Amino acid sequence: MPRPARIGVLTSGGDAPGMNAAIRAVVRSALSEGIRVFGVERGFQGLIQGALVELTSRSVADIIHRGGTILRSARSEEFKTPEGLAKALGVLKRLSIDGLIVLGGDGSFRGARDLVHAGVPVVAIPATIDNDIACTDQAIGFDTAVNTVVGAINKIRDTATSHERIIVVEVMGREAGYIALHAGLAGGAESILIPEVPADLDEVCARISFAFRVGKAHSIVVVAEGVGTDAWADRDGPKSAAMYVGNYIMEKTGLETRITILGHLQRGGTPTALDQIVASRLGHAAVGLLAAGQGGRVVTMVKGEVRTFDIDEALAMRKSIDPEMYRLAHVLSSI
Ligand code: ATP
């Protein structure tokens, strides 16, 4: 593929802290290579609608530390249709955009792949707080989300100890338990419930009773929002995983239990230094690939190094949680 003269950049799916740092890196790296950059507003929907604006070095000033995405993000059902894809291809052709960088999660990668199969040189960058993309150790936004949750657990711990209570904390993760596992381990949770491991609520109750018997002043249970969605689908009563778990614990143990659902505060905020660094490195690497005439790839972080994968291979890979980490969290809170 020839070297592009004009490239686009878009953010898609759920926003993730660090997306702005990546946009800044893309724009400044491209400009330093003599490539013009166009920001696509509102993800694939904006691409269909031709909502593109040229970005200069000044357009991305003062955003490296901002959460969210200056390009806005959106979900687009229309893009998944052949007509939607054709419209997007028409816009790229009309504006002579000959390369595209897509920031997002698994779904956004599928959209990027469709463009690649239609002949567009696209490089995808993993950016999702869920961290559920198999080919990378770390997606942009994950470290910030984990730090946000750990900060919340640390605060909750103070009040849990003062009142000798059980606190159930619900965190994001419909299908993946990475935030719950990492934040639960870092935050010293007594139990961590994740979608990847079948939930045994009687065991959770036994651990809580044991903890109080050996003199612990509180118990923190971290629950990913997707836990029990299949097994508890027909249940009566609360639909939130944390409420279900909290009610169960209260009924079984008779101990005072409180519930905190962290919700969208996990998405926002200033990215951590790590996310700002990863975003800068991946944004730069993505431009490097397009400048070298290479599309159809994903740029990732593996063991602290930038690695690239073919986008079809990346989408075929499956990620699983680290069982050692899960066991460690269990052991450290068991005695
Ligand atoms: P997050 O992990 O934060 O939810 P995501 O990128 O997985 O991010 P999705 O809503 O799954 O978020 O996908 C974002 C957009 O990507 C969709 O709205 C759609 O436009 C496009 N997309 C998703 N799945 C596909 C698919 N199978 N084919 C083509 N495009 C897709």
Coordinates of C-alpha atoms and ligand atoms in Angstrom, one line a residue:
M1 CA 0.0 0.0 0.0
P2 CA 1.3 3.5 -0.8
R3 CA 2.1 6.0 2.0
P4 CA -1.0 8.0 2.8
A5 CA -1.3 11.7 2.5
R6 CA -4.5 12.1 4.5
I7 CA -5.6 9.9 7.4
G8 CA -8.6 9.8 9.7
V9 CA -8.9 9.0 13.4
L10 CA -12.0 8.0 15.3
T11 CA -13.1 6.9 18.8
S12 CA -15.8 4.3 19.1
G13 CA -17.8 2.3 21.7
G14 CA -17.5 3.2 25.4
D15 CA -15.1 6.1 26.1
A16 CA -11.9 5.3 27.9
P17 CA -9.5 7.7 29.8
G18 CA -6.4 8.1 27.6
M19 CA -8.3 8.3 24.3
N20 CA -7.4 12.0 24.1
A21 CA -3.7 11.3 24.7
A22 CA -3.8 8.8 21.9
I23 CA -5.5 11.3 19.5
R24 CA -2.8 13.8 20.4
A25 CA -0.1 11.3 19.6
V26 CA -1.7 10.3 16.3
V27 CA -2.1 14.0 15.2
R28 CA 1.4 15.1 16.1
S29 CA 3.1 11.9 14.9
A30 CA 1.3 12.2 11.5
L31 CA 2.1 15.9 11.1
S32 CA 5.7 15.2 11.8
E33 CA 5.6 12.7 8.9
G34 CA 3.9 15.3 6.6
I35 CA 0.5 13.5 6.8
R36 CA -2.7 15.5 7.3
V37 CA -5.2 14.2 9.9
F38 CA -9.0 14.4 10.0
G39 CA -10.9 13.7 13.2
V40 CA -14.1 11.8 12.7
E41 CA -16.8 12.8 15.2
R42 CA -19.0 10.2 16.9
G43 CA -17.3 7.0 15.7
F44 CA -18.6 5.0 12.8
Q45 CA -21.8 7.0 12.8
G46 CA -19.9 10.2 12.1
L47 CA -18.0 8.4 9.4
I48 CA -21.2 7.5 7.6
Q49 CA -22.4 11.1 8.0
G50 CA -19.2 12.7 6.8
A51 CA -18.6 14.4 10.1
L52 CA -14.9 15.0 9.7
V53 CA -12.8 18.0 10.8
E54 CA -9.1 18.6 10.1
L55 CA -6.9 18.5 13.2
T56 CA -3.8 20.6 13.7
S57 CA -1.2 20.4 16.4
R58 CA -3.1 23.1 18.3
S59 CA -6.4 21.2 18.0
V60 CA -4.9 18.6 20.3
A61 CA -3.3 21.0 22.8
D62 CA -4.1 20.6 26.4
I63 CA -6.0 17.3 26.1
I64 CA -3.3 14.8 27.1
H65 CA -4.7 14.7 30.7
R66 CA -8.4 14.8 29.9
G67 CA -10.8 11.9 30.3
G68 CA -13.4 11.1 27.6
T69 CA -12.7 11.9 24.0
I70 CA -12.7 15.2 22.2
L71 CA -14.0 13.4 19.1
R72 CA -17.0 12.1 21.0
S73 CA -18.0 8.4 20.8
A74 CA -21.1 6.6 19.6
R75 CA -22.5 3.2 18.8
S76 CA -23.7 2.8 15.3
E77 CA -26.1 0.0 14.2
E78 CA -26.2 1.5 10.7
F79 CA -22.5 0.9 10.2
K80 CA -23.0 -2.8 10.7
T81 CA -25.3 -2.9 7.6
P82 CA -23.9 -3.2 4.0
E83 CA -25.5 0.2 3.2
G84 CA -23.9 1.8 6.2
L85 CA -20.5 0.4 5.3
A86 CA -20.9 1.6 1.7
K87 CA -21.8 5.1 2.9
A88 CA -18.6 5.2 5.1
L89 CA -16.5 4.0 2.2
G90 CA -18.0 6.7 0.0
V91 CA -17.1 9.4 2.5
L92 CA -13.5 8.2 2.8
K93 CA -13.2 8.2 -1.0
R94 CA -14.8 11.6 -1.4
L95 CA -12.4 13.2 1.1
S96 CA -9.4 11.3 -0.2
I97 CA -8.7 9.7 3.2
D98 CA -6.4 6.9 2.5
G99 CA -5.8 5.6 6.0
L100 CA -7.8 5.3 9.3
I101 CA -7.0 4.8 12.9
V102 CA -9.8 3.4 15.1
L103 CA -9.7 3.5 18.9
G104 CA -12.2 1.3 20.8
G105 CA -13.0 -2.2 22.0
D106 CA -13.8 -5.5 20.5
G107 CA -16.9 -4.3 18.6
S108 CA -15.0 -1.3 17.2
F109 CA -12.3 -3.7 16.0
R110 CA -15.0 -5.7 14.1
G111 CA -16.0 -2.5 12.4
A112 CA -12.4 -1.7 11.6
R113 CA -12.0 -5.2 10.1
D114 CA -15.0 -4.6 7.8
L115 CA -13.3 -1.5 6.4
V116 CA -10.0 -3.5 6.0
H117 CA -11.8 -6.2 4.0
A118 CA -13.3 -3.4 1.8
G119 CA -9.7 -2.3 1.0
V120 CA -9.2 0.6 3.5
P121 CA -5.8 0.6 5.4
V122 CA -6.9 0.7 9.0
V123 CA -4.9 0.4 12.2
A124 CA -6.9 -0.3 15.4
I125 CA -5.8 0.7 18.9
P126 CA -7.3 -1.1 22.0
A127 CA -9.1 1.5 24.1
T128 CA -11.6 0.1 26.6
I129 CA -11.8 0.1 30.4
D130 CA -12.9 -3.6 30.2
N131 CA -9.5 -4.7 29.0
D132 CA -11.2 -7.6 27.2
I133 CA -9.0 -7.5 24.1
A134 CA -6.9 -10.7 23.8
C135 CA -3.9 -9.5 21.9
T136 CA -2.9 -6.8 24.4
D137 CA -1.9 -6.9 28.1
Q138 CA -3.4 -3.5 28.5
A139 CA -6.0 -1.5 26.7
I140 CA -6.0 2.3 27.1
G141 CA -8.2 3.3 30.0
F142 CA -8.0 0.1 32.0
D143 CA -5.3 1.3 34.4
T144 CA -7.2 4.5 35.1
A145 CA -10.5 2.5 35.8
V146 CA -8.7 0.1 38.1
N147 CA -7.1 3.0 40.0
T148 CA -10.5 4.8 40.3
V149 CA -12.1 1.6 41.7
V150 CA -9.2 1.1 44.2
G151 CA -9.6 4.7 45.4
A152 CA -13.3 4.0 46.0
I153 CA -12.6 0.7 47.8
N154 CA -10.0 2.5 50.1
K155 CA -12.7 5.1 51.0
I156 CA -15.3 2.4 51.5
R157 CA -12.9 0.4 53.7
D158 CA -12.7 3.3 56.2
T159 CA -16.4 3.4 56.8
A160 CA -16.8 -0.4 56.6
T161 CA -14.2 -0.7 59.4
S162 CA -15.7 2.0 61.6
H163 CA -19.1 0.3 61.5
E164 CA -18.0 -3.3 61.2
R165 CA -20.0 -3.8 58.1
I166 CA -20.0 -5.9 55.0
I167 CA -19.8 -3.8 51.8
V168 CA -20.6 -5.2 48.4
V169 CA -19.0 -3.0 45.6
E170 CA -20.3 -3.5 42.1
V171 CA -17.9 -2.6 39.3
M172 CA -18.1 -2.5 35.5
G173 CA -17.6 -5.7 33.5
R174 CA -20.6 -7.4 31.9
E175 CA -18.6 -10.2 30.4
A176 CA -15.1 -9.7 31.7
G177 CA -13.9 -9.5 35.3
Y178 CA -10.6 -7.7 34.8
I179 CA -11.5 -4.5 36.6
A180 CA -13.0 -6.6 39.5
L181 CA -10.0 -8.9 39.8
H182 CA -7.3 -6.2 39.6
A183 CA -9.1 -3.7 41.8
G184 CA -10.2 -6.5 44.2
L185 CA -6.6 -7.7 44.6
A186 CA -5.2 -4.2 44.9
G187 CA -8.0 -3.2 47.3
G188 CA -7.6 -6.3 49.5
A189 CA -11.2 -7.5 49.0
E190 CA -12.3 -10.5 51.0
S191 CA -14.2 -12.0 48.0
I192 CA -14.1 -11.2 44.3
L193 CA -16.9 -12.4 42.0
I194 CA -16.3 -12.3 38.3
P195 CA -18.2 -13.6 35.2
E196 CA -15.4 -16.0 34.3
V197 CA -15.8 -18.0 37.6
P198 CA -19.2 -19.5 38.7
A199 CA -20.3 -17.6 41.8
D200 CA -20.7 -19.7 45.0
L201 CA -22.5 -17.3 47.4
D202 CA -22.5 -19.8 50.2
E203 CA -18.7 -19.9 50.1
V204 CA -18.7 -16.0 50.1
C205 CA -20.9 -16.1 53.2
A206 CA -18.6 -18.7 54.9
R207 CA -15.6 -16.5 54.2
I208 CA -17.4 -13.5 55.7
S209 CA -18.3 -15.3 58.8
F210 CA -14.8 -16.6 59.1
A211 CA -13.4 -13.1 58.7
F212 CA -15.5 -11.8 61.5
R213 CA -14.6 -14.8 63.7
V214 CA -10.8 -14.2 63.3
G215 CA -11.3 -10.5 64.2
K216 CA -11.5 -8.7 60.9
A217 CA -13.5 -5.4 61.3
H218 CA -15.1 -5.5 57.9
S219 CA -15.6 -7.5 54.7
I220 CA -15.4 -6.1 51.2
V221 CA -16.9 -8.1 48.4
V222 CA -16.2 -6.9 44.8
V223 CA -18.7 -8.0 42.2
A224 CA -18.5 -7.5 38.5
E225 CA -21.8 -6.3 37.1
G226 CA -22.2 -9.3 34.8
V227 CA -21.9 -11.9 37.6
G228 CA -24.9 -14.3 37.8
T229 CA -26.7 -12.8 34.8
D230 CA -27.5 -16.3 33.5
A231 CA -27.9 -18.2 36.7
W232 CA -30.0 -15.5 38.4
A233 CA -31.9 -14.4 35.3
D234 CA -35.2 -15.8 36.5
R235 CA -34.8 -14.6 40.0
D236 CA -37.4 -12.4 41.7
G237 CA -36.2 -9.2 43.3
P238 CA -33.3 -7.0 42.6
K239 CA -31.7 -7.2 39.2
S240 CA -28.3 -5.7 40.0
A241 CA -25.7 -8.3 40.8
A242 CA -24.5 -6.4 43.9
M243 CA -28.1 -6.1 45.3
Y244 CA -28.7 -9.8 44.7
V245 CA -25.4 -10.7 46.4
G246 CA -25.9 -8.2 49.3
N247 CA -29.4 -9.5 50.0
Y248 CA -28.2 -13.1 49.9
I249 CA -25.4 -12.3 52.4
M250 CA -27.7 -10.4 54.7
E251 CA -30.2 -13.2 54.8
K252 CA -27.6 -16.0 55.3
T253 CA -25.3 -14.3 57.8
G254 CA -27.6 -11.8 59.5
L255 CA -24.7 -9.3 59.3
E256 CA -25.3 -5.7 58.3
T257 CA -24.5 -5.3 54.6
R258 CA -24.3 -2.2 52.4
I259 CA -24.2 -1.9 48.7
T260 CA -22.2 0.5 46.5
I261 CA -22.6 0.5 42.7
L262 CA -19.8 2.6 41.3
G263 CA -21.3 2.9 37.8
H264 CA -20.1 5.5 35.3
L265 CA -17.7 7.2 37.6
Q266 CA -15.3 4.4 36.6
R267 CA -15.2 5.7 33.0
G268 CA -14.2 9.3 33.6
G269 CA -11.4 11.3 35.1
T270 CA -7.8 12.1 34.4
P271 CA -5.9 9.2 32.9
T272 CA -3.1 7.7 35.0
A273 CA 0.4 8.4 33.8
L274 CA 0.6 4.7 32.6
D275 CA -2.5 5.2 30.4
Q276 CA -1.1 8.5 29.1
I277 CA 2.2 6.8 28.2
V278 CA 0.5 3.7 26.6
A279 CA -1.8 6.0 24.6
S280 CA 1.1 8.1 23.4
R281 CA 3.1 5.0 22.4
L282 CA 0.2 3.2 20.6
G283 CA -0.9 6.4 18.8
H284 CA 2.6 6.9 17.5
A285 CA 3.0 3.3 16.5
A286 CA -0.3 3.3 14.6
V287 CA 0.8 6.3 12.5
G288 CA 4.1 4.6 11.9
L289 CA 2.4 1.5 10.4
L290 CA 0.2 3.6 8.1
A291 CA 3.2 5.8 7.1
A292 CA 5.0 2.5 6.2
G293 CA 2.0 1.5 4.0
Q294 CA 0.8 -1.2 6.5
G295 CA -2.9 -1.4 7.2
G296 CA -5.1 -4.2 8.6
R297 CA -3.2 -4.3 11.9
V298 CA -3.7 -3.8 15.6
V299 CA -1.1 -2.1 17.8
T300 CA -0.8 -3.5 21.3
M301 CA 1.3 -3.6 24.5
V302 CA 2.8 -7.0 25.3
K303 CA 5.2 -7.2 28.3
G304 CA 5.8 -3.5 28.2
E305 CA 6.7 -3.5 24.5
V306 CA 4.7 -2.3 21.5
R307 CA 3.6 -5.3 19.3
T308 CA 1.4 -5.5 16.2
F309 CA -1.0 -8.2 15.1
D310 CA -3.0 -8.8 12.0
I311 CA -6.6 -7.6 12.7
D312 CA -8.2 -11.0 11.8
E313 CA -5.8 -12.9 13.9
A314 CA -6.3 -10.4 16.8
L315 CA -10.1 -10.9 16.6
A316 CA -9.8 -14.7 16.6
M317 CA -7.7 -14.6 19.9
R318 CA -9.5 -15.4 23.2
K319 CA -8.5 -13.8 26.5
S320 CA -8.9 -15.4 29.9
I321 CA -8.2 -14.2 33.4
D322 CA -5.0 -15.1 35.1
P323 CA -5.9 -18.0 37.5
E324 CA -2.8 -17.3 39.6
M325 CA -4.0 -13.8 40.2
Y326 CA -7.4 -15.0 41.2
R327 CA -5.9 -17.6 43.6
L328 CA -3.6 -15.0 45.1
A329 CA -6.5 -12.6 45.9
H330 CA -8.2 -15.6 47.5
V331 CA -5.2 -16.6 49.6
L332 CA -4.3 -13.1 50.8
S333 CA -7.8 -12.5 52.2
S334 CA -8.3 -16.0 53.7
I335 CA -6.3 -15.9 56.9
Ligands
ATP1 P1 -16.6 -1.2 24.7 O1 -15.7 -2.4 24.9 O2 -16.1 0.0 25.4 O3 -18.0 -1.5 24.8 P2 -16.7 -1.6 21.8 O4 -15.8 -1.1 20.7 O5 -16.6 -3.1 22.0 O6 -16.3 -0.8 23.1 P3 -19.4 -1.8 20.7 O7 -20.6 -1.0 21.0 O8 -19.4 -3.2 20.8 O9 -18.2 -1.2 21.6 O10 -18.9 -1.4 19.2 C1 -18.8 0.0 18.8 C2 -19.3 0.1 17.4 O11 -18.5 -0.7 16.5 C3 -20.7 -0.3 17.2 O12 -21.6 0.7 17.5 C4 -20.7 -0.6 15.6 O13 -20.8 0.6 14.9 C5 -19.3 -1.2 15.4 N1 -19.4 -2.6 15.5 C6 -19.6 -3.4 16.5 N2 -19.7 -4.7 16.2 C7 -19.6 -4.8 14.9 C8 -19.6 -5.8 13.9 N3 -19.8 -7.1 14.2 N4 -19.4 -5.5 12.6 C9 -19.3 -4.2 12.2 N5 -19.2 -3.1 13.1 C10 -19.4 -3.4 14.4

